[in-house]
Amino acid sequence: DSGVTQTPKHLITATGQRVTLRCSPRSGDLSVYWYQQSLDQGLQFLIQYYNGEERAKGNILERFSAQQFPDLHSELNLSSLELGDSALYFCASSWGQGNSPLHFGNGTRLTVT
Amino acid sequence: TQLLEQSPQFLSIQEGENLTVYCNSSSVFSSLQWYRQEPGEGPVLLVTVVTGGEVKKLKRLTFQFGDARKDSSLHITAAQTGDTGLYLCAGAGDSNYQLIWGAGTKLIIKP
């Protein structure tokens, strides 16, 4: 158990809809990262927060947004969903804001129909 | 732009065989991490290598960081079905805030 909790585990929704994915980091970790993983693909970095502030942005679409709250949990909002957004979305946490090893949750599998 | 290339992309071998997976770049990394991801789960950190030429062993898995810190390898001896998974390498590069990820090697060990 990594200590990182992601909800929901599965999400099925229609094109054009909006969803929110939630992540609780491991106790004591200040950084939260969001990754997207399509079928049989590697990890695509989306965004990182450290102690409530955005620290780095990767290949995150403008339709996607995220935030980290004072209690350090994070939410990833995906709007105007398209079929191509179907993927596994992982949250990871680490103690530092640098290149510390990451602890991953088990992901949210999003299916857009 | 720093890139990490993993090879092979896919490997299917019989239980008991040995194998090596590579992670290569033209860039220098301050450290490199190896993760294993099993179906339906998130990646799990296996090891971090920091020093050029460093070798770390984790039971039947041997990790090596190249002398120039541009490449790394993972060698598995006498593979077992439990070694099946996606192996990912991630390098700590120029940016202080994000890792550079390889695309992964999908490993299947057949009984």
Coordinates of C-alpha atoms in Angstrom, one line a residue:
Chain A
D1 CA 0.0 0.0 0.0
S2 CA 1.6 3.3 -1.2
G3 CA -0.5 5.4 1.1
V4 CA -1.9 7.4 -1.8
T5 CA -5.7 7.2 -2.2
Q6 CA -7.5 7.9 -5.5
T7 CA -11.2 8.1 -6.0
P8 CA -13.2 7.0 -7.8
K9 CA -11.5 3.8 -9.1
H10 CA -13.7 3.7 -12.2
L11 CA -15.6 6.5 -14.0
I12 CA -17.8 6.1 -17.1
T13 CA -19.2 9.2 -18.6
A14 CA -20.3 10.7 -22.0
T15 CA -18.5 13.1 -24.3
G16 CA -18.9 16.7 -23.4
Q17 CA -19.3 16.0 -19.7
R18 CA -17.1 17.2 -16.8
V19 CA -15.6 15.0 -14.1
T20 CA -13.5 15.5 -11.0
L21 CA -10.8 13.0 -9.9
R22 CA -9.6 13.1 -6.3
C23 CA -6.3 12.3 -4.7
S24 CA -5.1 12.1 -1.1
P25 CA -1.4 12.0 -0.8
R26 CA 0.7 9.9 1.5
S27 CA 0.9 11.3 5.0
G28 CA 3.7 13.8 5.2
D29 CA 4.1 14.3 1.5
L30 CA 3.8 17.9 0.2
S31 CA 4.0 17.3 -3.5
V32 CA 1.2 15.9 -5.7
Y33 CA 1.6 14.9 -9.3
W34 CA -1.0 14.0 -11.9
Y35 CA -0.2 11.6 -14.8
Q36 CA -2.2 10.2 -17.7
Q37 CA -1.6 6.7 -19.1
S38 CA -3.3 5.6 -22.2
L39 CA -3.6 1.9 -23.1
D40 CA -0.2 0.2 -23.2
Q41 CA 1.5 3.6 -23.1
G42 CA 4.0 5.2 -20.7
L43 CA 3.2 7.9 -18.3
Q44 CA 2.4 11.4 -19.5
F45 CA 3.1 14.1 -16.9
L46 CA 0.2 16.6 -16.5
I47 CA 0.9 18.8 -13.5
Q48 CA 2.6 19.1 -10.1
Y49 CA 1.6 20.9 -7.0
Y50 CA 3.8 21.6 -3.9
N51 CA 2.2 22.7 -0.7
G52 CA -0.8 24.2 -2.5
E53 CA 1.1 25.9 -5.3
E54 CA 1.5 24.9 -8.9
R55 CA 5.1 23.9 -9.5
A56 CA 5.3 22.4 -13.0
K57 CA 3.1 21.8 -16.0
G58 CA 3.5 19.1 -18.5
N59 CA 1.2 18.1 -21.4
I60 CA -2.0 19.2 -19.8
L61 CA -4.8 20.3 -22.0
E62 CA -6.6 23.6 -21.4
R63 CA -9.8 21.6 -20.8
F64 CA -8.1 20.1 -17.8
S65 CA -7.3 21.9 -14.5
A66 CA -6.2 20.9 -11.1
Q67 CA -5.7 22.3 -7.6
Q68 CA -4.2 21.3 -4.3
F69 CA -6.1 22.2 -1.2
P70 CA -4.8 23.4 2.3
D71 CA -5.1 19.8 3.6
L72 CA -2.9 18.8 0.7
H73 CA -5.4 16.7 -1.2
S74 CA -5.7 17.4 -4.8
E75 CA -8.4 17.3 -7.5
L76 CA -8.1 17.0 -11.3
N77 CA -10.9 18.5 -13.2
L78 CA -11.5 17.3 -16.8
S79 CA -14.1 19.1 -18.9
S80 CA -15.6 18.9 -22.3
L81 CA -14.6 15.3 -22.4
E82 CA -13.6 13.6 -25.6
L83 CA -13.3 10.0 -26.5
G84 CA -9.5 10.4 -26.6
D85 CA -9.5 11.4 -22.9
S86 CA -10.3 7.8 -22.0
A87 CA -7.2 6.6 -20.0
L88 CA -5.9 5.8 -16.6
Y89 CA -5.2 8.9 -14.5
F90 CA -2.6 8.4 -11.7
C91 CA -1.9 10.6 -8.8
A92 CA 1.5 10.4 -7.1
S93 CA 3.0 12.1 -4.1
S94 CA 6.5 12.8 -2.8
W95 CA 7.9 14.6 0.2
G96 CA 10.0 17.1 -1.7
Q97 CA 9.4 19.2 -4.7
G98 CA 12.4 18.0 -6.6
N99 CA 13.2 14.7 -8.0
S100 CA 12.2 12.6 -5.0
P101 CA 10.9 9.1 -5.6
L102 CA 7.2 9.0 -6.2
H103 CA 4.5 7.0 -4.5
F104 CA 1.6 6.3 -6.8
G105 CA -2.1 5.6 -6.2
N106 CA -3.8 2.9 -8.0
G107 CA -5.4 5.3 -10.5
T108 CA -8.8 6.2 -11.8
R109 CA -9.8 4.5 -15.0
L110 CA -11.9 7.0 -17.1
T111 CA -14.0 5.8 -19.9
V112 CA -15.6 8.4 -22.2
T113 CA -18.4 7.0 -24.4
Chain B
T1 CA 14.8 18.6 -24.2
Q2 CA 15.9 15.6 -22.3
L3 CA 14.6 12.2 -23.4
L4 CA 14.9 8.6 -22.1
E5 CA 14.6 5.7 -24.5
Q6 CA 13.8 2.3 -23.2
S7 CA 14.4 -0.9 -25.0
P8 CA 13.1 -3.3 -25.8
Q9 CA 9.5 -2.0 -25.8
F10 CA 8.2 -5.5 -25.4
L11 CA 9.8 -8.8 -24.2
S12 CA 8.2 -12.2 -23.8
I13 CA 10.4 -15.0 -22.4
Q14 CA 10.1 -18.3 -20.6
E15 CA 10.4 -18.6 -16.9
G16 CA 14.0 -19.3 -15.8
E17 CA 15.6 -17.2 -18.6
N18 CA 17.7 -14.1 -18.0
L19 CA 17.0 -10.7 -19.5
T20 CA 18.2 -7.1 -19.7
V21 CA 16.2 -4.0 -20.2
Y22 CA 17.9 -0.7 -21.2
C23 CA 17.2 2.9 -20.5
N24 CA 19.3 5.3 -22.6
S25 CA 19.7 9.0 -23.1
S26 CA 22.1 11.5 -24.7
S27 CA 21.7 13.7 -21.5
V28 CA 23.2 13.4 -18.1
F29 CA 20.9 12.7 -15.2
S30 CA 21.7 13.3 -11.6
S31 CA 19.8 10.1 -10.6
L32 CA 17.6 7.5 -12.2
Q33 CA 14.7 5.6 -10.8
W34 CA 13.2 2.3 -11.8
Y35 CA 9.6 1.4 -11.3
R36 CA 7.5 -1.7 -11.9
Q37 CA 3.8 -1.4 -12.8
E38 CA 1.5 -4.4 -12.6
P39 CA -1.8 -4.4 -14.4
G40 CA -4.5 -2.3 -12.7
E41 CA -2.0 -0.8 -10.3
G42 CA 0.2 2.2 -10.0
P43 CA 4.0 2.1 -10.6
V44 CA 6.0 1.0 -7.6
L45 CA 9.6 2.2 -7.0
L46 CA 12.2 -0.5 -7.2
V47 CA 15.4 1.4 -6.9
T48 CA 17.2 4.7 -7.3
V49 CA 20.7 4.9 -8.6
V50 CA 22.7 8.1 -8.1
T51 CA 26.4 7.6 -8.7
G52 CA 27.9 6.9 -12.1
G53 CA 28.9 3.2 -12.3
E54 CA 26.7 2.3 -9.3
V55 CA 25.3 -1.2 -9.2
K56 CA 22.4 -2.1 -6.9
K57 CA 20.9 -5.6 -6.4
L58 CA 17.4 -6.4 -5.3
K59 CA 17.2 -10.2 -5.1
R60 CA 17.3 -11.4 -8.7
L61 CA 17.3 -7.9 -10.1
T62 CA 20.5 -6.0 -10.8
F63 CA 20.4 -2.3 -11.7
Q64 CA 23.4 -0.4 -13.1
F65 CA 23.9 3.3 -13.7
G66 CA 26.3 4.1 -16.5
D67 CA 29.6 5.7 -15.7
A68 CA 28.6 8.9 -17.5
R69 CA 25.1 8.9 -15.9
K70 CA 23.4 8.8 -19.3
D71 CA 22.1 5.3 -19.3
S72 CA 21.0 2.5 -17.0
S73 CA 20.2 -1.2 -17.3
L74 CA 18.1 -3.7 -15.4
H75 CA 19.1 -7.3 -15.5
I76 CA 16.8 -10.1 -14.2
T77 CA 18.3 -13.5 -13.5
A78 CA 16.1 -16.6 -13.7
A79 CA 12.9 -14.7 -14.4
Q80 CA 9.8 -15.7 -12.6
T81 CA 6.1 -15.2 -13.6
G82 CA 5.8 -12.7 -10.8
D83 CA 8.3 -10.4 -12.7
T84 CA 5.7 -9.8 -15.3
G85 CA 4.8 -6.1 -15.6
L86 CA 5.7 -2.8 -17.2
Y87 CA 9.2 -1.5 -16.2
L88 CA 9.6 2.2 -16.3
C89 CA 12.8 4.3 -15.9
A90 CA 12.6 7.9 -14.8
G91 CA 15.5 10.3 -14.7
A92 CA 16.1 13.4 -12.6
G93 CA 17.3 16.0 -15.1
D94 CA 17.6 19.7 -15.6
S95 CA 14.2 20.5 -14.1
N96 CA 14.0 20.5 -10.3
Y97 CA 10.4 19.7 -10.4
Q98 CA 9.7 16.8 -12.7
L99 CA 11.2 13.5 -13.7
I100 CA 11.8 12.5 -17.3
W101 CA 10.1 9.2 -18.0
G102 CA 10.9 6.4 -20.5
A103 CA 8.0 4.8 -22.4
G104 CA 8.5 1.5 -20.6
T105 CA 9.3 -2.1 -21.3
K106 CA 6.4 -4.5 -21.2
L107 CA 7.7 -7.8 -19.8
I108 CA 5.8 -11.1 -19.9
I109 CA 7.3 -14.2 -18.3
K110 CA 5.6 -17.3 -19.5
P111 CA 5.4 -20.4 -17.2

